[in-house]
Short mmCIF file of C-alpha atoms in Angstrom, two decimals:
data_model
loop_
_atom_site.label_atom_id
_atom_site.label_comp_id
_atom_site.label_asym_id
_atom_site.label_seq_id
_atom_site.Cartn_x
_atom_site.Cartn_y
_atom_site.Cartn_z
CA MET A 28 -5.07 17.45 0.57
CA CYS A 29 -5.16 18.96 -2.91
CA TYR A 30 -2.32 18.62 -5.33
CA ILE A 31 -1.58 21.17 -8.08
CA GLU A 32 0.60 21.00 -11.04
CA VAL A 33 1.89 24.11 -12.92
CA THR A 34 3.70 23.60 -16.22
CA ALA A 35 6.49 25.54 -17.68
CA ASP A 36 4.05 27.43 -19.89
CA GLY A 37 1.92 28.50 -16.81
CA SER A 38 -1.01 26.05 -17.24
CA VAL A 39 -2.49 24.91 -13.83
CA SER A 40 -4.17 21.64 -13.25
CA GLN A 41 -5.61 20.05 -10.11
CA GLY A 42 -4.72 16.42 -9.13
CA VAL A 43 -1.56 14.88 -9.52
CA ASP A 44 -0.61 11.40 -10.90
CA ALA A 45 2.34 9.40 -11.79
CA ALA A 46 2.54 11.22 -15.12
CA ALA A 47 2.63 14.57 -13.42
CA TYR A 48 5.47 13.25 -11.13
CA GLN A 49 7.48 12.27 -14.34
CA ARG A 50 6.93 15.70 -15.95
CA ALA A 51 8.02 17.43 -12.61
CA LEU A 52 11.08 15.10 -12.51
CA SER A 53 12.08 16.06 -16.04
CA GLY A 54 11.64 19.83 -15.14
CA GLN A 55 8.52 20.29 -17.34
CA SER A 56 6.35 21.36 -14.42
CA ARG A 57 6.30 21.89 -10.64
CA LEU A 58 4.15 20.23 -7.98
CA PHE A 59 2.36 21.92 -5.06
CA ALA A 60 0.28 20.56 -2.14
CA VAL A 61 -2.55 22.68 -0.57
CA TRP A 62 -3.09 21.78 2.96
CA PRO A 63 -6.72 23.03 3.78
CA GLY A 64 -7.54 24.55 7.15
CA SER A 65 -10.63 25.93 8.83
CA TYR A 66 -9.75 29.53 8.24
CA ARG A 67 -6.92 29.42 5.78
CA SER A 68 -5.15 26.98 3.53
CA ASP A 69 -1.40 26.75 3.18
CA LEU A 70 0.56 26.06 -0.05
CA PHE A 71 3.66 24.06 -0.12
CA ALA A 72 6.12 23.47 -2.92
CA ILE A 73 6.97 19.80 -3.30
CA ASP A 74 10.82 19.86 -3.50
CA ASP A 75 11.65 16.28 -2.69
CA LEU A 76 10.12 14.37 -5.64
CA ASP A 77 11.61 11.16 -4.62
CA GLN A 78 10.04 11.05 -1.17
CA TYR A 79 6.76 12.33 -2.69
CA ALA A 80 6.74 9.44 -5.11
CA ARG A 81 7.44 6.93 -2.36
CA GLY A 82 4.68 8.33 -0.21
CA MET A 83 2.25 8.06 -3.10
CA GLY A 84 3.21 4.51 -3.77
CA TRP A 85 4.54 5.19 -7.27
CA VAL A 86 8.20 4.18 -6.29
CA HIS A 87 8.79 1.34 -4.03
CA ASP A 88 10.20 2.17 -0.64
CA GLU A 89 11.48 -0.93 1.06
CA ALA A 90 12.40 0.94 4.30
CA SER A 91 8.87 2.11 5.00
CA THR A 92 6.88 -0.91 3.68
CA GLY A 93 9.10 -3.72 4.96
CA LEU A 94 8.76 -5.44 1.62
CA ALA A 95 11.61 -6.32 -0.60
CA GLU A 96 11.07 -6.25 -4.51
CA HIS A 97 10.87 -10.00 -5.00
CA GLU A 98 8.45 -12.98 -5.14
CA HIS A 99 7.25 -13.33 -1.63
CA GLN A 100 7.34 -16.73 0.01
CA VAL A 101 3.76 -16.82 1.84
CA ARG A 102 2.10 -19.36 4.06
CA TRP A 103 -1.50 -18.63 5.19
CA ARG A 104 -4.41 -20.36 7.06
CA LEU A 105 -7.85 -19.43 8.18
CA SER A 106 -7.89 -17.34 11.28
CA GLU A 107 -8.98 -19.16 14.48
CA SER A 108 -11.46 -16.07 15.15
CA GLU A 109 -13.24 -16.54 11.68
CA ARG A 110 -16.92 -17.18 12.21
CA ASN A 111 -18.14 -17.27 8.65
CA PRO A 112 -15.59 -19.19 6.40
CA THR A 113 -18.08 -18.93 3.56
CA ALA A 114 -18.29 -15.11 3.43
CA SER A 115 -16.86 -12.99 0.63
CA TYR A 116 -14.02 -11.77 2.71
CA ILE A 117 -12.42 -14.04 5.43
CA SER A 118 -9.99 -13.40 8.26
CA VAL A 119 -6.66 -15.07 7.50
CA ARG A 120 -3.19 -15.31 9.19
CA VAL A 121 -0.28 -14.83 6.95
CA TRP A 122 3.48 -15.55 7.43
CA LEU A 123 6.20 -14.25 5.14
CA ASP A 124 8.85 -17.01 4.96
CA CYS A 125 11.15 -14.68 2.73
CA GLY A 126 12.10 -12.34 5.74
CA CYS A 127 9.88 -9.41 4.72
CA MET A 128 7.67 -7.54 7.16
CA VAL A 129 4.35 -5.96 6.47
CA ARG A 130 4.49 -2.36 7.46
CA ASP A 131 2.25 -1.04 4.79
CA LEU A 132 -0.98 -3.13 4.13
CA GLY A 133 -1.54 -1.21 0.78
CA ALA A 134 1.92 -1.99 -0.42
CA PHE A 135 1.59 -5.70 0.51
CA ALA A 136 -1.80 -5.86 -1.00
CA LYS A 137 -0.40 -4.63 -4.37
CA HIS A 138 2.47 -7.08 -4.09
CA MET A 139 0.09 -10.04 -3.44
CA ARG A 140 -2.36 -9.01 -6.17
CA SER A 141 0.37 -9.07 -8.78
CA GLN A 142 2.18 -12.00 -7.52
CA GLN A 143 -0.52 -14.36 -6.35
CA GLY A 144 -3.93 -12.84 -7.32
CA TRP A 145 -4.96 -12.19 -3.75
CA ASP A 146 -7.56 -9.49 -3.04
CA ILE A 147 -6.65 -7.99 0.30
CA ALA A 148 -9.06 -5.52 2.02
CA THR A 149 -7.11 -2.47 2.86
CA THR A 150 -9.89 -0.45 4.50
CA GLY A 151 -10.37 -2.56 7.54
CA GLY A 152 -8.03 -3.46 10.43
CA TRP A 153 -5.14 -5.60 10.27
CA GLY A 154 -2.48 -6.54 12.80
CA SER A 155 0.68 -8.59 13.54
CA SER A 156 1.79 -10.98 16.27
CA SER A 157 5.25 -12.49 17.07
CA GLU A 158 5.15 -16.16 17.88
CA ARG A 159 7.54 -19.03 17.98
CA GLY A 160 7.08 -19.81 14.10
CA GLY A 161 7.87 -15.98 13.31
CA THR A 162 5.64 -13.04 12.91
CA SER A 163 2.18 -13.58 11.58
CA TYR A 164 -0.07 -10.91 10.25
CA SER A 165 -3.88 -11.00 10.48
CA MET A 166 -6.01 -9.49 7.48
CA ARG A 167 -9.16 -9.83 5.49
CA VAL A 168 -8.87 -11.37 2.06
CA ARG A 169 -11.48 -12.07 -0.63
CA ARG A 170 -12.02 -15.86 -0.21
CA LYS A 171 -12.22 -16.70 -3.84
CA SER A 172 -8.89 -14.98 -4.47
CA LEU A 173 -7.00 -17.47 -2.17
CA PRO A 174 -5.79 -20.70 -3.44
CA GLN A 175 -7.27 -23.84 -1.93
CA PRO A 176 -5.34 -24.98 1.06
CA ALA A 177 -3.47 -28.23 0.60
#
């Protein structure tokens, strides 16, 4: 996907960031997306700027991420399947006692980095399971970013 910004004076730039979104929101520019294909590419005007910003992660979207904007109450433990507990990244199970759900690992990783300093791997697999104690989430976290268990 390629993003294009066209300013009111006709200047064209490739790549769109949060600043370009703010300019489009204020009417100083328009945003476009190019969907590349094998034989042609299609150009789309981005007309729902709020939805676009939520999709890019610039504006928090509680409905799609499952995460409220608050300090999360988190419990964690080393995963039963962890084979190398001294590795840089380890598998952990996480519970959110605040009632939130993890629907978007990237959004959860941002929250946990800013709130607790966790470094969660967002490129690997993750999952969830419902159990008697609530829903738990399995993910990989940099071992040194986690607090020492009590």
